[in-house]
Short mmCIF file of C-alpha atoms in Angstrom, two decimals:
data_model
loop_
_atom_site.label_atom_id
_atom_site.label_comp_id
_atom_site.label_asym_id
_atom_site.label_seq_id
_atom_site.Cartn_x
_atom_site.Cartn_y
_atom_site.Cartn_z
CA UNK A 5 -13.24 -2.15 19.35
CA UNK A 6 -12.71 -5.43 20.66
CA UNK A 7 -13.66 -5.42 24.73
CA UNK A 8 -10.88 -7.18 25.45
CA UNK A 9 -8.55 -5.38 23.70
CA UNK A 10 -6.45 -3.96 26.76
CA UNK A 11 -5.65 -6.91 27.62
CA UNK A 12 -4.33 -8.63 24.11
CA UNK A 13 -1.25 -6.53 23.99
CA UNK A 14 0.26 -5.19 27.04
CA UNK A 15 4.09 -4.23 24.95
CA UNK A 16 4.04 -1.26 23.64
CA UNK A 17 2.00 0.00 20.97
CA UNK A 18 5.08 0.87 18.52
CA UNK A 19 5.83 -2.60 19.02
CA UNK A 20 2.64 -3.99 17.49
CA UNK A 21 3.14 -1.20 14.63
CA UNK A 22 6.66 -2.60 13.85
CA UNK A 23 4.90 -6.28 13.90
CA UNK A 24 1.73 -4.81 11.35
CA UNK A 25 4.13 -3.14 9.73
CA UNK A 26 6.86 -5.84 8.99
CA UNK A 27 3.38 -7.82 7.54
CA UNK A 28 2.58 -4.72 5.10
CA UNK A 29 6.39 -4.95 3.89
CA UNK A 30 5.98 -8.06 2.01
CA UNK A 31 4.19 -6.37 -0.86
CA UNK A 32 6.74 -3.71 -1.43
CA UNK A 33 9.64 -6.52 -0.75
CA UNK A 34 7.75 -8.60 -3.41
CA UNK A 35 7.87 -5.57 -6.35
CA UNK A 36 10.85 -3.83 -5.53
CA UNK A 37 13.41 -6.04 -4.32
CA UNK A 38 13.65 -8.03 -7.97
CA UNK A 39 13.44 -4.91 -10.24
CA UNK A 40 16.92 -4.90 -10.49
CA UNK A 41 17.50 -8.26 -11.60
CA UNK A 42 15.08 -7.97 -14.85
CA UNK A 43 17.42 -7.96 -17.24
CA UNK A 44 19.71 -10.81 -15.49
CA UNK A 45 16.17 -13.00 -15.24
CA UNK A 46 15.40 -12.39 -18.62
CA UNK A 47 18.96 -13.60 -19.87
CA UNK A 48 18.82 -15.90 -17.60
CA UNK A 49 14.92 -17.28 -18.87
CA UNK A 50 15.80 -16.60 -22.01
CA UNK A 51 12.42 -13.89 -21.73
CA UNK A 52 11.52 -11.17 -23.71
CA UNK A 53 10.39 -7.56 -21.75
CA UNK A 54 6.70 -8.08 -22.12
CA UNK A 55 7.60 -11.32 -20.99
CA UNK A 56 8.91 -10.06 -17.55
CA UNK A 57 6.44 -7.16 -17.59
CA UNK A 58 3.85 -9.94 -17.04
CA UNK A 59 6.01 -11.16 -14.05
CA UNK A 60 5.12 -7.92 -12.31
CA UNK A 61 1.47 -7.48 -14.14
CA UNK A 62 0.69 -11.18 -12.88
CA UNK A 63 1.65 -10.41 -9.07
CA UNK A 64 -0.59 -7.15 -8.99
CA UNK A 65 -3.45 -8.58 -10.53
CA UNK A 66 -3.22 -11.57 -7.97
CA UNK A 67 -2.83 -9.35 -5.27
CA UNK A 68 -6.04 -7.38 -6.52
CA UNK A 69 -7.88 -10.44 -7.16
CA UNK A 70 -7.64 -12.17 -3.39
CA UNK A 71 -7.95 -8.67 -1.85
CA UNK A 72 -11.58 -8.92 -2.55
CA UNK A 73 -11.51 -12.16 0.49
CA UNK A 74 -8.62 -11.95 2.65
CA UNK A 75 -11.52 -9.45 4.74
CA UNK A 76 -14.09 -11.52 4.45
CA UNK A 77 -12.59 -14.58 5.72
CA UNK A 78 -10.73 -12.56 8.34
CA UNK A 79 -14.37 -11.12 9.33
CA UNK A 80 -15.43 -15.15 9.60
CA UNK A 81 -12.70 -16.68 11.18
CA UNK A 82 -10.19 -14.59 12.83
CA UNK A 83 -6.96 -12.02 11.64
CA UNK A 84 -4.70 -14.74 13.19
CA UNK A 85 -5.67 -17.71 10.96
CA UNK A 86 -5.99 -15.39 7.83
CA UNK A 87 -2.20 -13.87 8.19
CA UNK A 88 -0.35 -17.29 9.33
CA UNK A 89 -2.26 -18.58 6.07
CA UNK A 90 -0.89 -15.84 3.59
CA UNK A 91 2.80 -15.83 5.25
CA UNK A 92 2.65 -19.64 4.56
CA UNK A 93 1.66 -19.35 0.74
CA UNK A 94 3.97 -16.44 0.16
CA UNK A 95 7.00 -18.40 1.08
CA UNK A 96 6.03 -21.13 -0.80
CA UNK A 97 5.24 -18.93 -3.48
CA UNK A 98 9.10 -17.84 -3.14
CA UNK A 99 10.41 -20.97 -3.22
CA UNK A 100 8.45 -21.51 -6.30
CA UNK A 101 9.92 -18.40 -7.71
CA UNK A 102 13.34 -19.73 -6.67
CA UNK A 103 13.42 -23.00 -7.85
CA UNK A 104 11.51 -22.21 -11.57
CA UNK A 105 13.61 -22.80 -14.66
CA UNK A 106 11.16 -20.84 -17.34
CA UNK A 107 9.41 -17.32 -17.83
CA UNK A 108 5.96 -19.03 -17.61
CA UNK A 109 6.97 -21.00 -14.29
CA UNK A 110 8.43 -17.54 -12.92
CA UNK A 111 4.83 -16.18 -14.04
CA UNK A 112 2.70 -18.32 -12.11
CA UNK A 113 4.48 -18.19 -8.70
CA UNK A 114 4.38 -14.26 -9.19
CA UNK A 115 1.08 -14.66 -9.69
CA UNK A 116 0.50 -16.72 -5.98
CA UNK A 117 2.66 -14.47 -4.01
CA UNK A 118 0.57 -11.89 -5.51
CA UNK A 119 -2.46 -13.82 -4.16
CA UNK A 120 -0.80 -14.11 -0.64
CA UNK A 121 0.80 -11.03 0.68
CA UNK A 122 -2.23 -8.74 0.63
CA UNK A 123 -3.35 -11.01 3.72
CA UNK A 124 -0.95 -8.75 6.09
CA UNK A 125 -1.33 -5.89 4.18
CA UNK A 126 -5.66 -6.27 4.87
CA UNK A 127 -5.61 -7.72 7.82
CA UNK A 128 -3.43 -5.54 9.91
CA UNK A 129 -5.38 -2.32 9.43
CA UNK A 130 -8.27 -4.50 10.70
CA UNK A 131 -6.28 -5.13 13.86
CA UNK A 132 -5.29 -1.61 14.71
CA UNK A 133 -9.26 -0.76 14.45
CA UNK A 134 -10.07 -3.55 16.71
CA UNK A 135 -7.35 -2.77 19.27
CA UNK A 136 -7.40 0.93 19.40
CA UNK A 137 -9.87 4.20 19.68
CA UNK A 138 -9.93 6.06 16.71
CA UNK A 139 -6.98 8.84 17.97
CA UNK A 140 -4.70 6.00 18.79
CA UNK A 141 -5.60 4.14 15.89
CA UNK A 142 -4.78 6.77 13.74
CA UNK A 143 -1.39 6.97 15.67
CA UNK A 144 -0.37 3.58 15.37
CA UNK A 145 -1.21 3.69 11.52
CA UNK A 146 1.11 6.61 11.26
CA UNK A 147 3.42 4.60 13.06
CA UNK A 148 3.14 1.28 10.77
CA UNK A 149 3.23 3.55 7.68
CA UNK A 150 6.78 5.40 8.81
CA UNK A 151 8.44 1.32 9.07
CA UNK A 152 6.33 0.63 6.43
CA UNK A 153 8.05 3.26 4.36
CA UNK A 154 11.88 1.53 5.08
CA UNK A 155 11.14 -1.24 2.64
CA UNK A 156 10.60 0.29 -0.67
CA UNK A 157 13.61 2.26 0.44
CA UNK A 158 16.13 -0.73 1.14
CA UNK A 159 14.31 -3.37 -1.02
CA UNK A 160 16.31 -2.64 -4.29
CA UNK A 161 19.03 -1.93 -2.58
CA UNK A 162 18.85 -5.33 -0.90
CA UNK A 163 17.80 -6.73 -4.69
CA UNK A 164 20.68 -5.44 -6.21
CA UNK A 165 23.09 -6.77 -3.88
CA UNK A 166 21.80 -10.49 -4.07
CA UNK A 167 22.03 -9.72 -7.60
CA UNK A 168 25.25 -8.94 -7.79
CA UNK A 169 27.00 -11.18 -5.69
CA UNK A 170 24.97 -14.15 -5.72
CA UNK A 171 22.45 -14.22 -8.52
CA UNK A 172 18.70 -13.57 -9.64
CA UNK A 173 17.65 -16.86 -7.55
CA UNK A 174 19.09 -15.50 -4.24
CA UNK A 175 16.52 -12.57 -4.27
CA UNK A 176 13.46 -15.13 -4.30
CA UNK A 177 15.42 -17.05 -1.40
CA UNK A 178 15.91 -14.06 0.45
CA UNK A 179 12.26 -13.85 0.78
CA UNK A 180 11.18 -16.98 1.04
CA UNK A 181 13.68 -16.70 4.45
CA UNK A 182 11.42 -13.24 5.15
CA UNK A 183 8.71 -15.12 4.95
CA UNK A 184 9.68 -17.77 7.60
CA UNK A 185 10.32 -15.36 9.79
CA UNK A 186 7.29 -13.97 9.86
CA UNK A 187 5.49 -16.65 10.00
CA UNK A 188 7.04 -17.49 13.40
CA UNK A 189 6.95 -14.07 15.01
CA UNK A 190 3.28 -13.35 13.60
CA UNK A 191 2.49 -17.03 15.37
CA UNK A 192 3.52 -15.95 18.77
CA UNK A 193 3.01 -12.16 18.96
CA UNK A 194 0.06 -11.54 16.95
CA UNK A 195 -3.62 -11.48 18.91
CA UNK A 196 -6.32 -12.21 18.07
CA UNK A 197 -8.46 -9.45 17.92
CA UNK A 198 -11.52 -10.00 16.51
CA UNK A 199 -13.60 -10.76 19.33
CA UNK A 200 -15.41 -13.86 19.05
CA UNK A 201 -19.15 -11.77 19.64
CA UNK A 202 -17.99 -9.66 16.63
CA UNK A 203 -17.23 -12.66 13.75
CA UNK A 204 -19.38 -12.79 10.67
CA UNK A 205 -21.23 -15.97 9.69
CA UNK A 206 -18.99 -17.82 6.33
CA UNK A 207 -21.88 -18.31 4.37
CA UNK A 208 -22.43 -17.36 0.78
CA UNK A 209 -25.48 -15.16 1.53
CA UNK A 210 -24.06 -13.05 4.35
CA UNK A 211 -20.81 -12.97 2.71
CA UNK A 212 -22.78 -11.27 -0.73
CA UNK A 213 -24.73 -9.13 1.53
CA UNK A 214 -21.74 -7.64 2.72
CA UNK A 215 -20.08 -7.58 -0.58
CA UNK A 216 -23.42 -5.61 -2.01
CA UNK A 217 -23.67 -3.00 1.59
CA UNK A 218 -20.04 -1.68 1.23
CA UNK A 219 -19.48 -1.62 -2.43
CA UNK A 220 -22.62 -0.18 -3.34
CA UNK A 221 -22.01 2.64 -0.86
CA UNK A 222 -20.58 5.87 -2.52
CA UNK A 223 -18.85 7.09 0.88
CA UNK A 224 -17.27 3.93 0.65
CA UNK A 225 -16.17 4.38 -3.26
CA UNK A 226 -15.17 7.87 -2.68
CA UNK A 227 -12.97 7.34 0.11
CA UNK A 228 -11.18 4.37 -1.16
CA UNK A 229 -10.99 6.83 -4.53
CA UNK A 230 -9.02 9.01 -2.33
CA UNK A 231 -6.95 7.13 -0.57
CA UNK A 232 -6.22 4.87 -3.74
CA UNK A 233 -5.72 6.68 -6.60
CA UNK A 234 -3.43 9.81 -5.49
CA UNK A 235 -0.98 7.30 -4.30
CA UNK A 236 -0.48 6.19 -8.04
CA UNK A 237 1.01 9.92 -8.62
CA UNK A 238 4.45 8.53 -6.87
CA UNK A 239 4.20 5.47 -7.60
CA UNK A 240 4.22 6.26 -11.42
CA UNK A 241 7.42 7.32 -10.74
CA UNK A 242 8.59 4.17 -9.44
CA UNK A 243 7.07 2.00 -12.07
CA UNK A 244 9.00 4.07 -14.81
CA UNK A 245 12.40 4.20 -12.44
CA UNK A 246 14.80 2.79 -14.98
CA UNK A 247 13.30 5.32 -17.87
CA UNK A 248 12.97 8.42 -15.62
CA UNK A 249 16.39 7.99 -13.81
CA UNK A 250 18.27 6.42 -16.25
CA UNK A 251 17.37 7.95 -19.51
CA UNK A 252 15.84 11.64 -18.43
CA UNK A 253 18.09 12.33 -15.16
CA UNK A 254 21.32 10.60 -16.36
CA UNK A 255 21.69 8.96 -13.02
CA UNK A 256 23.73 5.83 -13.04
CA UNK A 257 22.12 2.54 -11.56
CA UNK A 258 24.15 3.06 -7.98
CA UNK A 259 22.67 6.50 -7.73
CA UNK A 260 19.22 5.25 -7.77
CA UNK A 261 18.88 4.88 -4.57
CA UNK A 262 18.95 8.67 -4.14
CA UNK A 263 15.16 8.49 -5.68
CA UNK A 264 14.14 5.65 -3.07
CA UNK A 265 15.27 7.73 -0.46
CA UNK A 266 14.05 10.92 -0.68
CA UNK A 267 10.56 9.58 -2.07
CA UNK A 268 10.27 7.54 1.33
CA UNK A 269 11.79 9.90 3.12
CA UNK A 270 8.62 11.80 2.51
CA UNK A 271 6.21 9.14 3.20
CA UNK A 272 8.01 8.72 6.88
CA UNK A 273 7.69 12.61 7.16
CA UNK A 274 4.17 12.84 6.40
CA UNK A 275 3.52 9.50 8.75
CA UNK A 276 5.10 11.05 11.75
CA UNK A 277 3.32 14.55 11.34
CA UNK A 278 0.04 12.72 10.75
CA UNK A 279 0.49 10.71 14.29
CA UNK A 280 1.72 14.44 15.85
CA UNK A 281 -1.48 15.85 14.55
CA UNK A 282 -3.88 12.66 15.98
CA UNK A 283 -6.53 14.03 18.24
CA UNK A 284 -4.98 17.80 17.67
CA UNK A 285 -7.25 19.10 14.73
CA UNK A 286 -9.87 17.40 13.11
CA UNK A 287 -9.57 14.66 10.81
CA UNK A 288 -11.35 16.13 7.45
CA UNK A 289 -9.26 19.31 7.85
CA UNK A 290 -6.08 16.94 7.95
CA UNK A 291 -7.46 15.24 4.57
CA UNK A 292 -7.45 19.11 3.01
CA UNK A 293 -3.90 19.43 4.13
CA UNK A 294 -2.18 16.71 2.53
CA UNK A 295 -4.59 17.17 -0.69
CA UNK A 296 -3.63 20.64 -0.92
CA UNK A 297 0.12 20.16 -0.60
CA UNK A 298 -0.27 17.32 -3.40
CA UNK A 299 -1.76 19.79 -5.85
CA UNK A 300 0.45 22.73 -5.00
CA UNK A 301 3.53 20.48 -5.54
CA UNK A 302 1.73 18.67 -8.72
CA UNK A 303 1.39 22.00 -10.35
CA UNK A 304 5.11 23.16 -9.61
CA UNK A 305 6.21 20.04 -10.91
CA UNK A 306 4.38 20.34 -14.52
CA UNK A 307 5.33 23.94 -14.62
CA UNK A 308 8.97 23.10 -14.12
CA UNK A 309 9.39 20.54 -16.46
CA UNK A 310 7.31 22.28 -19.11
CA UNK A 311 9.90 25.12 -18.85
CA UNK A 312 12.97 23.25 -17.81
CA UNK A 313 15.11 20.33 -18.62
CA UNK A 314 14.60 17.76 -16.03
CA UNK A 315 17.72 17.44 -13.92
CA UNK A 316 18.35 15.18 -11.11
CA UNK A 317 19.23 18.73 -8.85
CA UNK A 318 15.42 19.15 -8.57
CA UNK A 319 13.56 16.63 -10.12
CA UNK A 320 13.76 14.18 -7.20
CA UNK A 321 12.42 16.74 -4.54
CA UNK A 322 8.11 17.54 -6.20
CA UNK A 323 8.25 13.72 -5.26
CA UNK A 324 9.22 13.76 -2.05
CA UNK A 325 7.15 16.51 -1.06
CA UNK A 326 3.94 14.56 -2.79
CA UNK A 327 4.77 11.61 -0.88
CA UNK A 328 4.58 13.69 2.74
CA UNK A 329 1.32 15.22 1.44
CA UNK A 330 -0.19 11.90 0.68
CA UNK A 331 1.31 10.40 3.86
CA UNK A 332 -0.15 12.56 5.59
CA UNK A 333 -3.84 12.44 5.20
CA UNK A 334 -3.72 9.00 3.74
CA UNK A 335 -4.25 7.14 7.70
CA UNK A 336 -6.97 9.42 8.39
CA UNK A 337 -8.69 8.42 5.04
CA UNK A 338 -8.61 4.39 5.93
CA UNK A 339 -9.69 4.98 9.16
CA UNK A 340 -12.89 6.24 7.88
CA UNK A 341 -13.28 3.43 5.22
CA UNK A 342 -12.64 1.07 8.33
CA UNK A 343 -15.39 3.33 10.52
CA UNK A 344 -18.24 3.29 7.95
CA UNK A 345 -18.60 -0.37 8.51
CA UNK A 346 -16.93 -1.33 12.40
CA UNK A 347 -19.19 -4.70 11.79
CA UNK A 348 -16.97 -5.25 8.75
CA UNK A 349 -13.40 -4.22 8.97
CA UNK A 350 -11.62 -6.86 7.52
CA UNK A 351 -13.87 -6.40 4.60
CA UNK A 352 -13.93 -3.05 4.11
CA UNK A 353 -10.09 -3.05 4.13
CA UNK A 354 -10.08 -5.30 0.99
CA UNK A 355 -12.66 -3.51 -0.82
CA UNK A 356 -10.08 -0.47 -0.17
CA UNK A 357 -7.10 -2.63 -1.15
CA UNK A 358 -8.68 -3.77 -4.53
CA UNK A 359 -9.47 -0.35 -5.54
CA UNK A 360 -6.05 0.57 -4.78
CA UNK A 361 -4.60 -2.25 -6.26
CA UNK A 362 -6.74 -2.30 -9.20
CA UNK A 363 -5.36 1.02 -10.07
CA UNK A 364 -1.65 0.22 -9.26
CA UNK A 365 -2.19 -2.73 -12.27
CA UNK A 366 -3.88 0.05 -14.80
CA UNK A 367 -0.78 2.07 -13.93
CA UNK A 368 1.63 -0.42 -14.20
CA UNK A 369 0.35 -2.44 -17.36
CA UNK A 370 -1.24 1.01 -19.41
CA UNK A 371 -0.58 4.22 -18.52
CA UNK A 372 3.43 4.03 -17.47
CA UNK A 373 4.55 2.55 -20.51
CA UNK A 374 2.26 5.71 -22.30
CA UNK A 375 4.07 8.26 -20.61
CA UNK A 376 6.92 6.96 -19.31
CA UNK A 377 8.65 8.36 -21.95
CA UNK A 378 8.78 11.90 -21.20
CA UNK A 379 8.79 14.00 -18.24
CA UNK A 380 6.26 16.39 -18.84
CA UNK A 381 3.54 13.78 -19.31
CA UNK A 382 4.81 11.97 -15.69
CA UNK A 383 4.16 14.73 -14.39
CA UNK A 384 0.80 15.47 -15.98
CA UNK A 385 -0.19 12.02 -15.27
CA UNK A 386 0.48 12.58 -11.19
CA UNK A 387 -1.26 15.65 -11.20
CA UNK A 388 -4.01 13.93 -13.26
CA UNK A 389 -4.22 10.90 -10.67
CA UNK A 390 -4.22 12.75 -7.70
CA UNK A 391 -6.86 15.03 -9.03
CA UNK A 392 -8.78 11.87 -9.09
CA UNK A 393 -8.68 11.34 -5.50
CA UNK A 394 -9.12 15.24 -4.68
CA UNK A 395 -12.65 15.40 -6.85
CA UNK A 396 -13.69 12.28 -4.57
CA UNK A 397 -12.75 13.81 -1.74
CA UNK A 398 -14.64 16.92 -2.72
CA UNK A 399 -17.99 15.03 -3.89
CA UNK A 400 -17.75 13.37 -0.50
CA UNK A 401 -17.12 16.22 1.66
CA UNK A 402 -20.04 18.21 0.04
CA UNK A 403 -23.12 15.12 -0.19
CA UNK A 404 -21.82 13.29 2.60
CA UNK A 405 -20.38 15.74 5.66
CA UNK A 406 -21.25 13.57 8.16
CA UNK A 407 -19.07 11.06 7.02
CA UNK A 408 -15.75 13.02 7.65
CA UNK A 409 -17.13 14.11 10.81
CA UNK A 410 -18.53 17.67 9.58
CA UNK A 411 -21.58 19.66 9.92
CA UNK A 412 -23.74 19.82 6.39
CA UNK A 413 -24.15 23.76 7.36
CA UNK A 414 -20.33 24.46 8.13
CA UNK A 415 -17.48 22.50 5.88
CA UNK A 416 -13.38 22.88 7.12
#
C-alpha cells in the first residue's frame, strides 16, 4: 500500500469505485454501444460483414496489444499520467471514428481506441491495491465491478437510440463527449497513488526483467487463466447476440435488452455478495464458490438445450446465474494476481488484461462464428471455457497452496 494512502482520498470509498469504475466503462461503451448500428455502418461504408467484423477484431487486438505497457509505464511514472494519457487518445480516437468516410478509416481508429481504453481498465485495479488493505480492496473491487456492470447493460440501448434518431456517426460522438468528461473529472479527482518510493526505473532492462519475473511465473499464468478465460463463457453469448436472440430465441431487436439485463443483472449480484463476503470467509473458498456455481449452471444449460428447444422463457436465466458465479470469485482472483507481485501492480494487471483480452479476440474472431450457429454448441463452448479456468484453478490450488492463502496439508 501506498503510506500515504489515508490521506489521498478522504470522500468516500464508493465514490472512488464509481470514479475507477466510470474508467473501466469505456471498454464495454467502446464494443457494445455500436453493435447495433453494423448494418447501418456497413450501408453506410458501403462494407461487407468481414469487413465490419474487423472493426470489432481490430479494437480487441489493440486493446490486447497496449495492455502488455499501460502497467509498466504506470509502474514508471505514475496511474495519473498513464489514465489522463489513454482518456486523451480515446477521444481522439472517437472523433476519428466520427469523422471517417471509409471501412478502412473506421478500421484504424477502432484499432487506437482499442489501444487507449485498457489504460483505465489497468490502471484502476492498480489504484485500489495501492489505496486499500486487501479486505477493503476486495470491497471496493466488488463495488467498481457492480457500476461497472451498468454499461454493457445501457450501452446498446444508448447505441440504438443514437442510431435511430440521429445516425451511426452520433454513437462515435457520444463517446468522444464520454471521453471529455472523463478526462476532466479523472484530472481533478484521481490521486496519485503510487508512491514516489514505490516507482520502477523506465529502462529497457528493468522493464524486461519484470516482463520475464511475472510471465514466467505459473501462479501468475494460472490465475490470470482463471480469472480470464471463464469470463469468455458469457461473453460468447454476447458476441453471437444477434444469432442467439434473433434467430434461436425469436426475440425481436427491442427485446434484446431483456438479455443485457438479466446477464448484468448477475454480474451486479455476484459483485455485491462478493463485497458482503470480504473479510467473512476466506478468499480461496470464495474462488470454489463461484467456480462451482459456473459448472453446476454450465451443465444444466447443455443438458437443457440438448433435450429442449431453446426458448427465450429459460434460455436467458443459465446466463445470468453464470455471470453471478463468475462475479463472484472473479475480485478475489485479481487481487491475488495484483498480491504476487505488490512491487509490480500496474504490471501485473496488464499481463492479466492481455490474457484476458487475448482470449476475448480468439472468441470473437474463431470460435463464435464456429458455434454461433446452434445452441447446443454455445453452450458446450461456455462450459468448455470455463472448464479452462476451473483446471487452472485446480493445478494452482494443489502445487501452489500458499498462493491462495492455504495450508499444503489442508485444502478448502
Amino acid at each position: 500500500m501506498n503510506p500515504d494512502a489515508d490521506k489521498l482520498w478522504t470522500a468516500p470509498r464508493w465514490a472512488l469505485a464509481v470514479l475507477l469504475a466510470a474508467l473501466g466503462m469505456l471498454g464495454p461503451f467502446s464494443i457494445d454501444t455500436y453493435i447495433p448500428a453494423f448494418a447501418g455502418i456497413a450501408q453506410s461504408l458501403d462494407a461487407t460483414p468481414v469487413q465490419m467484423q474487423q472493426t470489432l477484431s481490430a479494437y480487441l487486438f489493440g486493446f490486447a496489444f497496449m495492455n502488455l505497457f499501460h502497467g509498466a509505464l504506470a509502474d514508471s511514472f505514475g496511474r495519473r499520467p498513464v489514465v489522463l494519457t489513454g482518456v486523451a487518445v480515446f477521444t481522439l480516437a472517437s472523433v476519428g471514428c466520427a469523422l471517417s468516410q471509409s471501412i478502412g478509416a473506421l478500421v484504424f481508429f477502432r484499432a487506437l481506441q482499442g489501444l487507449s481504453t485498457g489504460a483505465g481498465i489497468v490502471v484502476s485495479r492498480a489504484v485500489i491495491r495501492d489505496m486499500f488493505p486487501p479486505a477493503d480492496a476486495q470491497r471496493v473491487m466488488s463495488q467498481v465491478t457492480i457500476y461497472f456492470g451498468v454499461a454493457p447493460a445501457i450501452a446498446p440501448i444508448v447505441g440504438g437510440y443514437l442510431f435511430v434518431h440521429a445516425d451511426w456517426h452520433a454513437i462515435f460522438w457520444f463517446l468522444a463527449g464520454v471521453g471529455v468528461v472523463l478526462w476532466v473529472a479523472n484530472w481533478r479527482l484521481l490521486p496519485e497513488s503510487l508512491h514516489p518510493t514505490q516507482r520502477q526505473p523506465f529502462r529497457a532492462r528493468n522493464l524486461l526483467r519484470g516482463y520475464w519475473q511475472i510471465g514466467s511465473d505459473p501462479r501468475f499464468f494460472l490465475l490470470a487463466l482463471a480469472s480470464g478465460v471463464p469470463f469468455n463463457g458469457m461473453f460468447l453469448y454476447v458476441l453471437s447476440a444477434p444469432a442467439f436472440l434473433g434467430e434461436h430465441l425469436q426475440l425481436r431487436p427491442t427485446q434484446f435488452f431483456w438479455f443485457f439485463v438479466l446477464t448484468i443483472g448477475g454480474i451486479m449480484g455476484g459483485a455485491w455478495a462478493s463485497g458482503r463476503l470480504a473479510g467473512k470467509i476466506a478468499p480461496r473458498r470464495q474462488i470454489r464458490h463461484g467456480f462451482v456455481i459456473m459448472l453446476a449452471v454450465s451443465l444444466v444449460n447443455v443438458a437443457a438445450n440438448a433435450l429442449f428447444a431453446a426458448h427465450a422463457a429459460w434460455a436467458l436465466v443459465p446466463i445470468a446465474v453464470f455471470a453471478f458465479g463468475w462475479a463472484l470469485m472473479v475480485p478475489v482472483v485479481t487481487l491475488m494476481v495484483l498480491d504476487l507481485f505488490p512491487e509490480r501492480r500496474g504490471l501485473a494487471s496488464s499481463l492479466q488484461a492481455v490474457v484476458g483480452s487475448v482470449a476475448n479476440g480468439v472468441v470473437a474472431g474463431v470460435i463464435a462464428p464456429l458455434v454461433m450457429h446452434s445452441t447446443v454448441t454455445l453452450s458446450i463452448a461456455s462450459l468448455l471455457m470455463m472448464s479452462v479456468g476451473l483446471v487452472a484453478w485446480i493445478v494452482l490450488r494443489r502445487r501452489w497452496p500458499e498462493a491462495v492463502g492455504a495450508s499444503p496439508r489442508r485444502l478448502a
